Structure formats: C-alpha cells, structure tokens
PDB file of C-alpha atoms in Angstrom:
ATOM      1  CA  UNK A   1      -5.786  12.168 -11.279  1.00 42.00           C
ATOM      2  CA  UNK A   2      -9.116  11.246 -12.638  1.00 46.00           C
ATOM      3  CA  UNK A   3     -10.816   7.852 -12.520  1.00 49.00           C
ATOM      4  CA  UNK A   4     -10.164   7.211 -16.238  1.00 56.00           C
ATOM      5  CA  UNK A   5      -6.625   7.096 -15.636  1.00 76.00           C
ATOM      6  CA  UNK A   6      -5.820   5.236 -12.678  1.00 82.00           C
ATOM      7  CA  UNK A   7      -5.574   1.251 -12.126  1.00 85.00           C
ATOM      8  CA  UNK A   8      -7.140   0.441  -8.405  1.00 90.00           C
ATOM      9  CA  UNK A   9      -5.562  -3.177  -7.704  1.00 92.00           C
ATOM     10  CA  UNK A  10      -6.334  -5.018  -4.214  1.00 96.00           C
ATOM     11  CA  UNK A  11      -2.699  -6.199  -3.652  1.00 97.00           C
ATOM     12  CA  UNK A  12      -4.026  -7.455   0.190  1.00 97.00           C
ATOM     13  CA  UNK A  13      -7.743  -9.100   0.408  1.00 96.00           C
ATOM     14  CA  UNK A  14      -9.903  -8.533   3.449  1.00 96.00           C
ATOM     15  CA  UNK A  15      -8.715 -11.096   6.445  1.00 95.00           C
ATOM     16  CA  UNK A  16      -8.213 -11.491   9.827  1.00 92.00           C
ATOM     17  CA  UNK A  17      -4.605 -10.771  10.467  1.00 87.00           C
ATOM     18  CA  UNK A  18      -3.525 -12.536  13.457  1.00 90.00           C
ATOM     19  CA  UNK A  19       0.176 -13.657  12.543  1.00 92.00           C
ATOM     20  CA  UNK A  20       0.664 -10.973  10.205  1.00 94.00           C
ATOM     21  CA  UNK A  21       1.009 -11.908   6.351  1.00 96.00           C
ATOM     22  CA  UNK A  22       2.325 -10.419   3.069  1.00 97.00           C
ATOM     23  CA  UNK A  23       0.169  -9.079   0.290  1.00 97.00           C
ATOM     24  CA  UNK A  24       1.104 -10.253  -3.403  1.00 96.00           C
ATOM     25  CA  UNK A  25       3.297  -8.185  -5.353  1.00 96.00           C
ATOM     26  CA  UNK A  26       2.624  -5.875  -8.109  1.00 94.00           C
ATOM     27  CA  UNK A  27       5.030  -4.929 -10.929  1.00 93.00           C
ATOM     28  CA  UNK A  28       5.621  -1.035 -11.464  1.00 92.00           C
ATOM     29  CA  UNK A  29       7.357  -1.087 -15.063  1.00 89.00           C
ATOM     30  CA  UNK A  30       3.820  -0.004 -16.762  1.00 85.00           C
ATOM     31  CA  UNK A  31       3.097   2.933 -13.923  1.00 85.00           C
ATOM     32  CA  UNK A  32       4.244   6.724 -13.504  1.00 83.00           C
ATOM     33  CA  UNK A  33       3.797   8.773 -10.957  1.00 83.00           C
ATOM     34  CA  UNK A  34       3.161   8.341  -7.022  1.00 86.00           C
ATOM     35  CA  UNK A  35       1.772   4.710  -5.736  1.00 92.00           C
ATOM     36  CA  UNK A  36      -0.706   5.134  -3.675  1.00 95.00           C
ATOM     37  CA  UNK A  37      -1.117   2.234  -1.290  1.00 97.00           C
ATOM     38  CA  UNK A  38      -4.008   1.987   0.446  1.00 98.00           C
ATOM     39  CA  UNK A  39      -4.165   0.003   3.492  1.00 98.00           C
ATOM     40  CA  UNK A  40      -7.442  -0.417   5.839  1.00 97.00           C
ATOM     41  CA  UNK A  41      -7.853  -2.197   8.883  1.00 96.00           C
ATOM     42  CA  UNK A  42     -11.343  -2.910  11.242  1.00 96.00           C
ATOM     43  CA  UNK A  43     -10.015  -2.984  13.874  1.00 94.00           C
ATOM     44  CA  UNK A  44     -11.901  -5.125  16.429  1.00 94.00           C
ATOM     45  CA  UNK A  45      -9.070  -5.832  19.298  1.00 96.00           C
ATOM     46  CA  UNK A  46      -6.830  -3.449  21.197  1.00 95.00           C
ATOM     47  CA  UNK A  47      -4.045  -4.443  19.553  1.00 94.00           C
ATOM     48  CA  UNK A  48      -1.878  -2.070  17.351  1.00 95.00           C
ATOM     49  CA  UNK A  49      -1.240  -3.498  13.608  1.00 96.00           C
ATOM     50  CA  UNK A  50       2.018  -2.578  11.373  1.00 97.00           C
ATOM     51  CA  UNK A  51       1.943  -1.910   7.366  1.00 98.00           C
ATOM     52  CA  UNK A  52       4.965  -2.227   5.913  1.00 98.00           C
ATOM     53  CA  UNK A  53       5.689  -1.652   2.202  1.00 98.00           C
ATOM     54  CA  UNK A  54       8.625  -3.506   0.805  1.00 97.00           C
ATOM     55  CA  UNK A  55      10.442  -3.135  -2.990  1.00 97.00           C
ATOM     56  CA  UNK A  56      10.887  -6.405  -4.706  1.00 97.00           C
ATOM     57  CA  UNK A  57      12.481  -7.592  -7.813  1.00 96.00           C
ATOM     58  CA  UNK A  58       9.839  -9.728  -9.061  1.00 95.00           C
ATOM     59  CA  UNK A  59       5.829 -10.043  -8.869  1.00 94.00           C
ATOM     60  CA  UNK A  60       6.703 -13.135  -6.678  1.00 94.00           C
ATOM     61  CA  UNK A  61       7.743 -11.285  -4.047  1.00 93.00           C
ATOM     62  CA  UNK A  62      11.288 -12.322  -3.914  1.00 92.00           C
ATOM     63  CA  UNK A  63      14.556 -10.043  -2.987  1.00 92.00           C
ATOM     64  CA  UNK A  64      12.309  -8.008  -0.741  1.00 95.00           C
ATOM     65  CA  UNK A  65      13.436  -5.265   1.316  1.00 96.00           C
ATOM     66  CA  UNK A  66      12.572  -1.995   3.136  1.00 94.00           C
ATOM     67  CA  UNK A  67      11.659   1.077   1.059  1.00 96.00           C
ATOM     68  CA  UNK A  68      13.093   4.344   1.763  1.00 95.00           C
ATOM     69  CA  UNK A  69      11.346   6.841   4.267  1.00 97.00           C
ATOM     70  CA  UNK A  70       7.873   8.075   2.456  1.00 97.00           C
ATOM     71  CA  UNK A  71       4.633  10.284   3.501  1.00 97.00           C
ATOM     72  CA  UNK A  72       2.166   8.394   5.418  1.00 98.00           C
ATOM     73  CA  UNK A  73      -1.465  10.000   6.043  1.00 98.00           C
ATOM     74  CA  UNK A  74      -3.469   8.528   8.037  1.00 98.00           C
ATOM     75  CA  UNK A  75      -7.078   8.233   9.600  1.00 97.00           C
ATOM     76  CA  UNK A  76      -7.272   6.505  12.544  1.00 95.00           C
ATOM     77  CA  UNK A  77     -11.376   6.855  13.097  1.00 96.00           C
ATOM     78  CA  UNK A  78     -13.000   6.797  10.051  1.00 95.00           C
ATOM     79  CA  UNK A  79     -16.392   6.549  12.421  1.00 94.00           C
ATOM     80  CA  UNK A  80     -15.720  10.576  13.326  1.00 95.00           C
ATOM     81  CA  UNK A  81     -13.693  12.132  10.180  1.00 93.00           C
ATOM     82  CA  UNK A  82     -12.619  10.579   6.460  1.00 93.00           C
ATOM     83  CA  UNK A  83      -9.810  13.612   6.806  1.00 95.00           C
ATOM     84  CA  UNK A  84      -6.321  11.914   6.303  1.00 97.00           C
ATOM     85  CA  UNK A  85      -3.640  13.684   8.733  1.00 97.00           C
ATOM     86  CA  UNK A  86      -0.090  13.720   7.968  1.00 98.00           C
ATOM     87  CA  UNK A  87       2.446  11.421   9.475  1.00 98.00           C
ATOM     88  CA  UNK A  88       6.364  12.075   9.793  1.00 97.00           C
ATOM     89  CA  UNK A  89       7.849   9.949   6.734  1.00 98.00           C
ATOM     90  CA  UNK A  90       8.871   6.415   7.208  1.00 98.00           C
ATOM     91  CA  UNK A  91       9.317   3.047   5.653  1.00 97.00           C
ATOM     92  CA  UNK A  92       6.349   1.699   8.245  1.00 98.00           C
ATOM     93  CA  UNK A  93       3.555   2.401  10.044  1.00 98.00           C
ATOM     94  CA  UNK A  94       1.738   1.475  13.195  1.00 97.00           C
ATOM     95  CA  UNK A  95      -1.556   2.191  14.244  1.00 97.00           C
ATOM     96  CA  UNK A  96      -3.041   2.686  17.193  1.00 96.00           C
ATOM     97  CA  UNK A  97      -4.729   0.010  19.519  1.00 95.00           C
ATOM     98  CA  UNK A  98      -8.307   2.246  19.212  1.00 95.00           C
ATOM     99  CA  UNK A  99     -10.627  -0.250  17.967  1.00 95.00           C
ATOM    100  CA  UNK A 100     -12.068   1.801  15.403  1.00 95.00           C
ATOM    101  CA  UNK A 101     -11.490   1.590  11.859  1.00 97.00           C
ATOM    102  CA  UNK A 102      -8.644   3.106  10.452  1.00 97.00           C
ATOM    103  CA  UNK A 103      -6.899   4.174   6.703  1.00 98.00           C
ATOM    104  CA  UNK A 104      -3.314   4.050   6.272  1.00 98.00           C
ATOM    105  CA  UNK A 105      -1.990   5.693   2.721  1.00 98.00           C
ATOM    106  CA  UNK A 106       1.664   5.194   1.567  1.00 98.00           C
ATOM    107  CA  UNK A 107       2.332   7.428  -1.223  1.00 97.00           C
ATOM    108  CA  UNK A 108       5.415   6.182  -3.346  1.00 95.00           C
ATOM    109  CA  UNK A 109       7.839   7.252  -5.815  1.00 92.00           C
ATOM    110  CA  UNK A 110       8.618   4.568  -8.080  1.00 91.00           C
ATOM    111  CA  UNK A 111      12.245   6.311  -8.526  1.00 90.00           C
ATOM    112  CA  UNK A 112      12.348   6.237  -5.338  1.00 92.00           C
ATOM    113  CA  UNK A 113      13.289   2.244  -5.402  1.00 93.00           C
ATOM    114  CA  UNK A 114      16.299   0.594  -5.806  1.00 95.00           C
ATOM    115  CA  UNK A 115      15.365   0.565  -9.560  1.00 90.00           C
ATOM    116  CA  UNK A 116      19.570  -0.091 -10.517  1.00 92.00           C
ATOM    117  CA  UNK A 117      19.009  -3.055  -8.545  1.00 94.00           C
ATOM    118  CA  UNK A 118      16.354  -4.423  -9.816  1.00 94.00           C
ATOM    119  CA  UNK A 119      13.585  -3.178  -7.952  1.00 95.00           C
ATOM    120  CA  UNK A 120      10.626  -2.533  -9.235  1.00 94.00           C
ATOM    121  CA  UNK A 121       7.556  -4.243  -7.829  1.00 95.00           C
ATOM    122  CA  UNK A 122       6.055  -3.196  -3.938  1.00 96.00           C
ATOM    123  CA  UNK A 123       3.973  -5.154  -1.873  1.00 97.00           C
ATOM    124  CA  UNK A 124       2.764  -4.575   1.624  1.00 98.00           C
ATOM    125  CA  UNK A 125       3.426  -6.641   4.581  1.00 97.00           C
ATOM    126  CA  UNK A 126       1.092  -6.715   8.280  1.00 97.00           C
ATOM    127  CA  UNK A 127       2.811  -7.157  11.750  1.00 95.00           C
ATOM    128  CA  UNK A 128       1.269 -10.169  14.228  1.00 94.00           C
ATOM    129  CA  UNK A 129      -1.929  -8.567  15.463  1.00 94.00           C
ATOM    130  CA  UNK A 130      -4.816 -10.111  16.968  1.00 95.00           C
ATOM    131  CA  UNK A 131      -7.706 -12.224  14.610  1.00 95.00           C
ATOM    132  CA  UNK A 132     -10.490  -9.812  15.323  1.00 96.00           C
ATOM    133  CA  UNK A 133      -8.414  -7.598  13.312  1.00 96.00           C
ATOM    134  CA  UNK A 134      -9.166  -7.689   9.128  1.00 96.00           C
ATOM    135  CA  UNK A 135      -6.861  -6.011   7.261  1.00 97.00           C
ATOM    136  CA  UNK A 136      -6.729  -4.975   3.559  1.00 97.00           C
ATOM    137  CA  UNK A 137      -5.012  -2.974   0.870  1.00 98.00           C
ATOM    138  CA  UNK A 138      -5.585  -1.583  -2.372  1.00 97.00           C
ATOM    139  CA  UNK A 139      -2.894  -0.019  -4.911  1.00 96.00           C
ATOM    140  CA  UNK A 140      -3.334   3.010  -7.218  1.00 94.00           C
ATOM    141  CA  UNK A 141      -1.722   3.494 -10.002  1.00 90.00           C
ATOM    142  CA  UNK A 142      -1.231   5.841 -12.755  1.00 85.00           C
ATOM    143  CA  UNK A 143      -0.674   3.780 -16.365  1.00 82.00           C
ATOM    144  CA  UNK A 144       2.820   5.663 -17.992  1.00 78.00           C
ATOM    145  CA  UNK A 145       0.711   6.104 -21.081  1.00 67.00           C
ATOM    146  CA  UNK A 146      -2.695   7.916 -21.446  1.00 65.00           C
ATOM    147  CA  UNK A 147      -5.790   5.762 -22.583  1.00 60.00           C
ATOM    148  CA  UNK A 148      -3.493   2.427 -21.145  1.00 59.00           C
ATOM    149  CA  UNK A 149      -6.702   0.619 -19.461  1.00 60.00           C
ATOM    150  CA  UNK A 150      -6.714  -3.257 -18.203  1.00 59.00           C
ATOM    151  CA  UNK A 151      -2.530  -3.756 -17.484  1.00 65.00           C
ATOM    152  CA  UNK A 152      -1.459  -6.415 -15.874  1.00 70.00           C
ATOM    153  CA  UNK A 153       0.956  -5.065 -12.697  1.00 73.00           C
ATOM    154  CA  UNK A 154       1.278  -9.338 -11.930  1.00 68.00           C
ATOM    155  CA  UNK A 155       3.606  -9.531 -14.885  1.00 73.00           C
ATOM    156  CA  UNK A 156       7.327  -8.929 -14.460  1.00 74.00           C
TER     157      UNK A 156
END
C-alpha cells in the first residue's frame, strides 16, 4: 500500500481509559482490502487494557457484536523495538500490565463480517483499566477505487 491510497481515520481519540469506552464507528462499504486497526496505549499503571473490535450495522454503532478470530501483532515496548510480533488470532486482545507503551494492530477482512447480515461498519471497544492509562486508535483503509481521496467512512 502506498500513502496515496490509503484513508488513516482516528476511530478512538487519545484519553484516559479508566472504565473502558467504545470508539465511533466507521462504515466499510467504500473500502477493499485488509482494515488495519491501529490501537495504542501509554500505559502509565500496572494494569492490563483489552481492545476489542466489534462489526456493526450502522456508523452509530448499533447491532454490535464480536468479529471472527483475526491476526493480531503486537508491540508491547515501543521504548526498546517498533518490531510488531505475531499473536495467535482472536476476536480480542489484552496487553500486558508493563507500563510501557504499547501497539496493538488488528488486521481485518471486510468479508470476513457478517456482511449477509448487515454488517459492515467496525469499531473498537477498551476493557476497564486504570486512568493513568490513554488509549487510542487509528483505522487504515484502502478506498475500493484508485484515486478515491477524502471518503467519508461516518456515512452508512
């Protein structure tokens, strides 16, 4: 992928994540290829946090529910090494309780939804944590068609 043709949308804005909270939904109908969701956390207490992507059937976040199993690489220092390691694929993951600062990447096949259903946006969702923690995340996406620049994934 090169940077002409990929959308970079924060779905999940830098914040202290103490309860946990959902990031806003983004619509896939204009997209092709894997999602890339990028999820970040500084971690500043020992306590572990929890990404979880969930399909939805609208940009409102409604009719959410688990995604199937997907790869997962992770960083769990970025202080020491940017290199992402593999994770076994899941529909979640947890980091540890290392307070360093850590990168969590989803990578998602659209087809890979419950797109008979009706499913076709993602969001992410955090676990209760502890407030020193800040959370984030960013999608990537690929437009469907080359030169698409500026669409708007927070339209059903």
């Amino acid at each position: 992928m090169n940077v002409q043709s990929v959308e970079c949308i924060p779905i999940l804005d830098s914040a202290a994540d103490a309860s946990g909270r959902s990031s806003r939904a983004i619509s896939l109908k204009n997209f092709t290829g894997l999602v890339r969701l990028v999820c970040t956390v500084n971690q500043g207490n020992a306590a572990t946090v929890a990404f979880t992507p969930e399909q939805c059937t609208a940009v409102a976040g409604t009719g959410n529910k688990a995604i199937p199993a997907v790869p997962i690489y992770t960083s769990q220092d970025l202080a020491t090494t940017t290199v992402m390691t593999r994770q076994t694929a899941a529909a979640s993951f947890t980091t540890s309780a290392a307070t360093t600062s850590k990168k969590v990447e989803f990578l998602i096949d659209p087809a890979s939804l419950d797109v008979a259903g009706g499913f076709d946006c993602i969001r992410v969702t955090t676990g209760a944590s502890n407030a020193a923690n800040i959370t984030a995340c960013v999608a990537v996406l690929q437009p469907k068609h080359k030169g698409d620049v500026n669409l708007n994934a927070r339209v059903d």
